[in-house]
PDB file of C-alpha atoms and ligand atoms in Angstrom:
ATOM      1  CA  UNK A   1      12.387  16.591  26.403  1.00  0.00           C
ATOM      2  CA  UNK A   2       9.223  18.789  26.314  1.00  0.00           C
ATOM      3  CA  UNK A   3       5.995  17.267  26.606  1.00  0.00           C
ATOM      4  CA  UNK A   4       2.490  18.094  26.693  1.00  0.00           C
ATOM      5  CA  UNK A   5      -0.488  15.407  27.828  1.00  0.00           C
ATOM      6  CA  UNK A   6      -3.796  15.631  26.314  1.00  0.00           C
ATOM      7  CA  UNK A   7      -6.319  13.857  27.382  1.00  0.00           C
ATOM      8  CA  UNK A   8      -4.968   9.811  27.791  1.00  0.00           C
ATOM      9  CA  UNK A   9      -2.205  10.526  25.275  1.00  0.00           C
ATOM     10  CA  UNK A  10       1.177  12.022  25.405  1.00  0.00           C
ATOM     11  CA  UNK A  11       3.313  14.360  22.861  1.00  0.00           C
ATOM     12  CA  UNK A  12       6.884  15.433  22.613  1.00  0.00           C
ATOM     13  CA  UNK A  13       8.148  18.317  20.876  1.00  0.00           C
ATOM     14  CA  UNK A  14       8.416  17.880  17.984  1.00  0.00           C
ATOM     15  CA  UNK A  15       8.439  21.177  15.422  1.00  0.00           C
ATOM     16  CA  UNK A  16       9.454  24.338  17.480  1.00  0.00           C
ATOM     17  CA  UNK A  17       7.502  27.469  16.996  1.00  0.00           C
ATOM     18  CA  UNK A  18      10.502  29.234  15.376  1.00  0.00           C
ATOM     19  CA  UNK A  19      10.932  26.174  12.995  1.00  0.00           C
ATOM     20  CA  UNK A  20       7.112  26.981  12.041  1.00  0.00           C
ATOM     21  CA  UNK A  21       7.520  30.377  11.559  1.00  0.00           C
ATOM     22  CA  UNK A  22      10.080  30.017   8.983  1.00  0.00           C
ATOM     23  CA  UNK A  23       8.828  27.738   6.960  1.00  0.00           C
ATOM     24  CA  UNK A  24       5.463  29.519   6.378  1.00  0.00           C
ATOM     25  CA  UNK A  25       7.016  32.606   5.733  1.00  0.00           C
ATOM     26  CA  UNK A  26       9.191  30.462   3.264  1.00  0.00           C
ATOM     27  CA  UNK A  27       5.887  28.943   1.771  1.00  0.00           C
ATOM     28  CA  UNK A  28       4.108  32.469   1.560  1.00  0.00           C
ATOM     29  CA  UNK A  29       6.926  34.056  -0.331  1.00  0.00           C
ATOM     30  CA  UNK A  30       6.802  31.182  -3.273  1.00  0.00           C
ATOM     31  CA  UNK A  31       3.192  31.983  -3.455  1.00  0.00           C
ATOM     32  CA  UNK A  32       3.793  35.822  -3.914  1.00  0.00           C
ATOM     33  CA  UNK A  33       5.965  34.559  -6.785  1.00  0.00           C
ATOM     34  CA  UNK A  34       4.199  32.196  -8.450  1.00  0.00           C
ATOM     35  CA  UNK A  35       0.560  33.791  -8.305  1.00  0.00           C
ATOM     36  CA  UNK A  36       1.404  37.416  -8.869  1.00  0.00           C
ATOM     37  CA  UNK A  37      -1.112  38.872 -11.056  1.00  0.00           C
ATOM     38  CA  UNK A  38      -3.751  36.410 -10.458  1.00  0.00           C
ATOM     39  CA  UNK A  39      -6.025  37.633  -8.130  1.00  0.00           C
ATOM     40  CA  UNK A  40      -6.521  34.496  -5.953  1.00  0.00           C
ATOM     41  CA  UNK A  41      -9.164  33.208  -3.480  1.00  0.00           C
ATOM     42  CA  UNK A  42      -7.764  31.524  -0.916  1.00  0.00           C
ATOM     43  CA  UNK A  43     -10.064  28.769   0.697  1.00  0.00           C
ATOM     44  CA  UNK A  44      -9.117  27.940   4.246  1.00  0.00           C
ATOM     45  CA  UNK A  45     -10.453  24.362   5.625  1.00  0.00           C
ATOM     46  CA  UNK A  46     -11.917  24.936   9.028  1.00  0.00           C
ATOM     47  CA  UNK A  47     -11.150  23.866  11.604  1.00  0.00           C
ATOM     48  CA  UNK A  48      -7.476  22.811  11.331  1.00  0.00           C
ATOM     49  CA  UNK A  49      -5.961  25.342   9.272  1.00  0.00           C
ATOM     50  CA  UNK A  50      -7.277  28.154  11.281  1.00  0.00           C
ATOM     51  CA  UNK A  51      -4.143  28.984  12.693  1.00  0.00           C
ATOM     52  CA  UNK A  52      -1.615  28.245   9.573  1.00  0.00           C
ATOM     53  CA  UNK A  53      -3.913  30.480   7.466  1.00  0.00           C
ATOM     54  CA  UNK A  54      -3.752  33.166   9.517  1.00  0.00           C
ATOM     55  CA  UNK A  55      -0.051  32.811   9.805  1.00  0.00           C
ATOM     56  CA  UNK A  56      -0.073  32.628   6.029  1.00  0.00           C
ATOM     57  CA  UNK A  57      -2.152  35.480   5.156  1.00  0.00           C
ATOM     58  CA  UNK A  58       0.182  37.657   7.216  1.00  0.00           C
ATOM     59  CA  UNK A  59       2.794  37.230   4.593  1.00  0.00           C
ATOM     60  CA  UNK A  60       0.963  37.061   1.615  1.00  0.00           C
ATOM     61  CA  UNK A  61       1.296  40.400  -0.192  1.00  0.00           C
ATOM     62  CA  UNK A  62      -0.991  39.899  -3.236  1.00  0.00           C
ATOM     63  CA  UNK A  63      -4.123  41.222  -4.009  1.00  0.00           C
ATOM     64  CA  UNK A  64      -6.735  38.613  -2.600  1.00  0.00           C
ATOM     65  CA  UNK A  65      -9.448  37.401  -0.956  1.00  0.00           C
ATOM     66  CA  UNK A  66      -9.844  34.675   1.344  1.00  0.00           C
ATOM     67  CA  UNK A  67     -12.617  32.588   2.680  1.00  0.00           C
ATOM     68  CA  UNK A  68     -13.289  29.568   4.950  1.00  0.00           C
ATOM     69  CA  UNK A  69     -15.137  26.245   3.976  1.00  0.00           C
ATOM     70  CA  UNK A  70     -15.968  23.136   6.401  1.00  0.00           C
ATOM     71  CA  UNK A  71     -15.911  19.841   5.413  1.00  0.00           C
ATOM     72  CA  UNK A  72     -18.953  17.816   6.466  1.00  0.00           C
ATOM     73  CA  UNK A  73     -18.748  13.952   6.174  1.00  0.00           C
ATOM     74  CA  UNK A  74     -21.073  11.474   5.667  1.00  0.00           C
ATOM     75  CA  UNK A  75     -21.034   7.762   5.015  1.00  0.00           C
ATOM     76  CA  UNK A  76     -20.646   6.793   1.238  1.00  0.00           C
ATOM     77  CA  UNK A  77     -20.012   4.527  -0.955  1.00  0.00           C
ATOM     78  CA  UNK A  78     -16.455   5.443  -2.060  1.00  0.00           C
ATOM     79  CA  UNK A  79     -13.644   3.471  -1.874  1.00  0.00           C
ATOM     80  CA  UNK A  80     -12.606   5.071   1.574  1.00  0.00           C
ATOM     81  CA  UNK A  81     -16.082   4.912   2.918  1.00  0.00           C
ATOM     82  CA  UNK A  82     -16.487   8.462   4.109  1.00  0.00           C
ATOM     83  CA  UNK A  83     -17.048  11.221   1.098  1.00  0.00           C
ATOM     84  CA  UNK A  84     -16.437  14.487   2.311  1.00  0.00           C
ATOM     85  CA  UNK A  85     -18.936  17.717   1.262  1.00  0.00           C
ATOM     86  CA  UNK A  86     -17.200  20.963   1.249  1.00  0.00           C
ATOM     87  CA  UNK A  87     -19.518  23.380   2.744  1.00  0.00           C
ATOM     88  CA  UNK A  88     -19.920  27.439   3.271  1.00  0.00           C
ATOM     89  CA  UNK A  89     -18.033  28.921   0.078  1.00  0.00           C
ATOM     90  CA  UNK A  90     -20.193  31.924  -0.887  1.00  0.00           C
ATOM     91  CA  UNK A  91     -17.836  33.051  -3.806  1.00  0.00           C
ATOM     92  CA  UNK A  92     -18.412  32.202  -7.627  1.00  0.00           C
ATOM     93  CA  UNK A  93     -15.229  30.764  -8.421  1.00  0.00           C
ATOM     94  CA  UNK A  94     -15.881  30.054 -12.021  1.00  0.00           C
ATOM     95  CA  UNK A  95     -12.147  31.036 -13.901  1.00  0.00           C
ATOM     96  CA  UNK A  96     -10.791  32.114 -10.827  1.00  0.00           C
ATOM     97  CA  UNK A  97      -7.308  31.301  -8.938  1.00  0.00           C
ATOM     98  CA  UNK A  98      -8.169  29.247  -5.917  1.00  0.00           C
ATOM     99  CA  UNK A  99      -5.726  28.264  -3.485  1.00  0.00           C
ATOM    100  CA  UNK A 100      -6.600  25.662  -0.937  1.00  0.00           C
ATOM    101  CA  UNK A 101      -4.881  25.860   2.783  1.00  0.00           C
ATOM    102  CA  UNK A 102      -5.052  22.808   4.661  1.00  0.00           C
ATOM    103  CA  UNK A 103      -3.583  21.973   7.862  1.00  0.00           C
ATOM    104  CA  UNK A 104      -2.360  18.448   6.315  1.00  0.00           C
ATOM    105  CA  UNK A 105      -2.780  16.275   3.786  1.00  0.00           C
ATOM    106  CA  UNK A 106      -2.067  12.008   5.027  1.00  0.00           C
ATOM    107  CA  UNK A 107      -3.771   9.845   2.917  1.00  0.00           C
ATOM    108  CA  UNK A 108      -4.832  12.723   0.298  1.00  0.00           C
ATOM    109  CA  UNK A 109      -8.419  11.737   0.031  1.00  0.00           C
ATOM    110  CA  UNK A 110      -9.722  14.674   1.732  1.00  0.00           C
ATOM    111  CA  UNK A 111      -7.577  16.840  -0.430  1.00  0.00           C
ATOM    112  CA  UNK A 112      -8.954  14.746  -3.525  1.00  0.00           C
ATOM    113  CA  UNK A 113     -12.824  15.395  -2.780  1.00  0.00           C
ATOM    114  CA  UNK A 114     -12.163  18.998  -1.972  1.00  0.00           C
ATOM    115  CA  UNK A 115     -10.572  19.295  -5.335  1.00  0.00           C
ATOM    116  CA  UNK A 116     -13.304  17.681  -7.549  1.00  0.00           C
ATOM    117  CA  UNK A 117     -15.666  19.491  -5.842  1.00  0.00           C
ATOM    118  CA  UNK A 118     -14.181  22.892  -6.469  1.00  0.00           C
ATOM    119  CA  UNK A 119     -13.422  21.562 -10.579  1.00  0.00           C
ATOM    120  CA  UNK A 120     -17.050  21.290 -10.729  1.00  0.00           C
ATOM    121  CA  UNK A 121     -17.233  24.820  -9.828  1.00  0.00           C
ATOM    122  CA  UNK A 122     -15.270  26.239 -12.194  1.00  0.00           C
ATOM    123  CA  UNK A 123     -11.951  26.924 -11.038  1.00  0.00           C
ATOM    124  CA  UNK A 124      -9.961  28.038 -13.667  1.00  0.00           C
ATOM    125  CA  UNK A 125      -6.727  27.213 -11.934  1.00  0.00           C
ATOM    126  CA  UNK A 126      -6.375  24.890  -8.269  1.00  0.00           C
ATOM    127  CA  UNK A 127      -3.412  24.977  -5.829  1.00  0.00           C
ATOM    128  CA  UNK A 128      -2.744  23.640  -2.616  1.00  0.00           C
ATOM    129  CA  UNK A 129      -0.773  24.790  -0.076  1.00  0.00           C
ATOM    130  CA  UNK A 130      -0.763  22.919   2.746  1.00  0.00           C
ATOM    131  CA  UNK A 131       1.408  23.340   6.450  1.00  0.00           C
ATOM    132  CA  UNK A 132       2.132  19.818   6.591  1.00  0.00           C
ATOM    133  CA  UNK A 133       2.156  16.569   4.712  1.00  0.00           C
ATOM    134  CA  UNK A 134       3.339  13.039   5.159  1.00  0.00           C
ATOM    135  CA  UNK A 135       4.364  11.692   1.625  1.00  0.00           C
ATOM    136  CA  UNK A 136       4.484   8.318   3.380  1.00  0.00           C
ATOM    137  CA  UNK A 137       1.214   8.059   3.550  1.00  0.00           C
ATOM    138  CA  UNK A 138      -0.063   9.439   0.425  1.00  0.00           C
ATOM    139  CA  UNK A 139      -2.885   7.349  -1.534  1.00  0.00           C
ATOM    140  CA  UNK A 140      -4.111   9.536  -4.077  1.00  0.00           C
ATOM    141  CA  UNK A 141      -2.705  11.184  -7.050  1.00  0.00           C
ATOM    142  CA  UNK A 142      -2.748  15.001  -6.558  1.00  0.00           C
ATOM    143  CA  UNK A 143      -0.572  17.071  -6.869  1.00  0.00           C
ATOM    144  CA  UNK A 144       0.368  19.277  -3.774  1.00  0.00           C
ATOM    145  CA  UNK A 145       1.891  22.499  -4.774  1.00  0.00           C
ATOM    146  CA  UNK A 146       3.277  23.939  -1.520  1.00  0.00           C
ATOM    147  CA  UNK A 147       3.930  22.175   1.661  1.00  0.00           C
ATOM    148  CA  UNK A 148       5.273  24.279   4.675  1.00  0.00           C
ATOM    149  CA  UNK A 149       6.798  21.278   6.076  1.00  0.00           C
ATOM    150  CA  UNK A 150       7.304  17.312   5.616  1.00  0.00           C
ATOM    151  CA  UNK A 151       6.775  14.835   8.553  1.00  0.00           C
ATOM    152  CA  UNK A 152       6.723  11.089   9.435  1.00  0.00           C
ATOM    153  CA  UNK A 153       3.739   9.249   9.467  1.00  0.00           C
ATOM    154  CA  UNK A 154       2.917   9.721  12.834  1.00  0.00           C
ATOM    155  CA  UNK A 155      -0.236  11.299  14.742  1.00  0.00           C
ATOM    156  CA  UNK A 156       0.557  15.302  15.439  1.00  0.00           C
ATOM    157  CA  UNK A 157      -1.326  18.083  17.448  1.00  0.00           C
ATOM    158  CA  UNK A 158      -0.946  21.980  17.873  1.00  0.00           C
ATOM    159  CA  UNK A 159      -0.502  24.804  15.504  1.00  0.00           C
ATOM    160  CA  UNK A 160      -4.437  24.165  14.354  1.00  0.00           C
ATOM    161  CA  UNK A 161      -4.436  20.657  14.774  1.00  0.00           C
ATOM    162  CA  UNK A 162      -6.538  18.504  17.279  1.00  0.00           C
ATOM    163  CA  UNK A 163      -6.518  15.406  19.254  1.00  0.00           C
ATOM    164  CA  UNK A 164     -10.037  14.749  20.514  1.00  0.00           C
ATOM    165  CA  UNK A 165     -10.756  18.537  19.955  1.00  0.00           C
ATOM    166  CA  UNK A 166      -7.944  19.892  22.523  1.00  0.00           C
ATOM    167  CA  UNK A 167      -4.806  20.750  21.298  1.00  0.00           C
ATOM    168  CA  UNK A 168      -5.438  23.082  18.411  1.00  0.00           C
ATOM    169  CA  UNK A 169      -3.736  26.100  20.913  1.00  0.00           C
ATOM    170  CA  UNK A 170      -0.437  24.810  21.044  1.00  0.00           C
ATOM    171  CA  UNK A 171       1.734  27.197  19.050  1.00  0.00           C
ATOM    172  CA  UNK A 172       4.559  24.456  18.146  1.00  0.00           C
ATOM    173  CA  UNK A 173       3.943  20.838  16.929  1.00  0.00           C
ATOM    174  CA  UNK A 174       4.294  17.485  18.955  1.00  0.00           C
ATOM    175  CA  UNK A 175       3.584  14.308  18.022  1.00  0.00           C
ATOM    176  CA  UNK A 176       2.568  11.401  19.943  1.00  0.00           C
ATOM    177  CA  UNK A 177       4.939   9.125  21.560  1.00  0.00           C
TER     178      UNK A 177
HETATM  179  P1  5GP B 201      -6.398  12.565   4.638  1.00  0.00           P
HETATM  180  O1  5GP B 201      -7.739  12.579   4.007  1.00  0.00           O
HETATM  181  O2  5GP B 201      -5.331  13.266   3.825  1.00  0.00           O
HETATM  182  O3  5GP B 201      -5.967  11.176   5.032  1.00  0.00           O
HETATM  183  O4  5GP B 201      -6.523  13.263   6.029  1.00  0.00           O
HETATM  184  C1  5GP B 201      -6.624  14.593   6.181  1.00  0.00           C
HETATM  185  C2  5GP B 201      -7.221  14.947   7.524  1.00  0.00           C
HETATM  186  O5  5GP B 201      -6.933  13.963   8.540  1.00  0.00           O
HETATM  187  C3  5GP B 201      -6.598  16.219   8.000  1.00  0.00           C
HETATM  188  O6  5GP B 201      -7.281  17.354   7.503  1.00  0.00           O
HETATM  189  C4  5GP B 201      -6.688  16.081   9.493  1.00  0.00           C
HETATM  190  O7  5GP B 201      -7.934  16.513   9.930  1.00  0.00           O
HETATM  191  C5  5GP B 201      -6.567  14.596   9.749  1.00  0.00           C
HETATM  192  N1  5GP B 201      -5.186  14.186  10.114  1.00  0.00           N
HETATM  193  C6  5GP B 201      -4.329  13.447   9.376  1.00  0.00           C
HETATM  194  N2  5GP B 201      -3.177  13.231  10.023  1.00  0.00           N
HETATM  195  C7  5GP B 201      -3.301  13.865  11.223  1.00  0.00           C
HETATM  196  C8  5GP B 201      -2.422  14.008  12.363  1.00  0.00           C
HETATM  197  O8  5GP B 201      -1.279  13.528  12.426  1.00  0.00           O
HETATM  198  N3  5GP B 201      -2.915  14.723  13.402  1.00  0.00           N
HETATM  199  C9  5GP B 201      -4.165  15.280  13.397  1.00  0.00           C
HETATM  200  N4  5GP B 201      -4.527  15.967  14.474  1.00  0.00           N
HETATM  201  N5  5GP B 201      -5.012  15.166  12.351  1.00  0.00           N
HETATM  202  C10 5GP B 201      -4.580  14.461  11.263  1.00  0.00           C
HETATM  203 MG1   MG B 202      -7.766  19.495   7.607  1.00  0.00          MG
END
């Protein structure tokens, strides 16, 4: 069994590199289907998507533009207790295409403020593609157009995606045993 330690913690392999490659390819082709003609803006999440959207973009093959957002959280007085503020999009999205590429969506509440906040901008249509999500876990209604891959509700790292800030190098997926 592969493993990698970060930190305290240890991780087994868990989604090979191959087994990532497909799957965004997969993902990327729907998208060249569905949104042909539309002239999208893709909005990358920083930090964890770094890596799927640039994987993503490689096989995208539509006219479009993307850019990169952060999320900056501070305490609220929502029923999660965090609200997250999308921050850094430069673009006027008003009646535009947007796409939204997340690393993964778990509960969905991220995924939920990023989407209000980008309605209030105008959007005239909002997808979201995301590399992974854990339907287990899911709390919110939205609806999550394209997922690269399903997992367990368990705690991940690599391909983008942190533990304590390391990890985000790894080029396959492990998940913590
Ligand atoms: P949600 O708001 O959907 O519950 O959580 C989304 C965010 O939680 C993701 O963007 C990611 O930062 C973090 N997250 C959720 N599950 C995992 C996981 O298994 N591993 C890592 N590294 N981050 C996760
Ligand atoms: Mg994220």
């Amino acid at each position: 069994m592969e493993t990698v330690s970060i930190k305290d913690k240890n991780f087994r392999l868990s989604i090979t590199a191959e087994e990532i490659e497909k799957a965004v390819s997969e993902v990327a082709q729907r998208i060249n289907h569905d949104l042909k003609d539309t002239n999208p803006l893709f909005i990358c999440v920083l930090n964890g998507a770094f890596m799927f959207a640039a994987d993503l973009m490689k096989h995208v093959d539509l006219p479009c533009e993307i850019s990169f957002v952060k999320l900056a959280s501070y305490e609220g007085t929502s029923s999660t207790g965090k609200i997250k503020e999308m921050i850094g999009l430069k673009e006027d999205i008003t009646g535009r295409t947007v796409v939204v590429v997340e690393d993964i969506v778990d509960t969905g509440f991220t995924m939920q403020n990023i989407l209000d906040s980008l309605q209030k901008k105008g959007a005239k249509s909002i997808h979201v593609c995301t590399f992974l999500q854990k339907p287990e876990a899911l709390q919110c209604d939205i609806c999550v157009d394209y997922v690269a891959m399903k997992i367990p509700n368990e705690f991940i790292v690599g391909y983008g995606l942190d533990y304590d800030g390391y990890g985000r190098n790894l080029k396959a997926i492990y998940t913590l045993i």
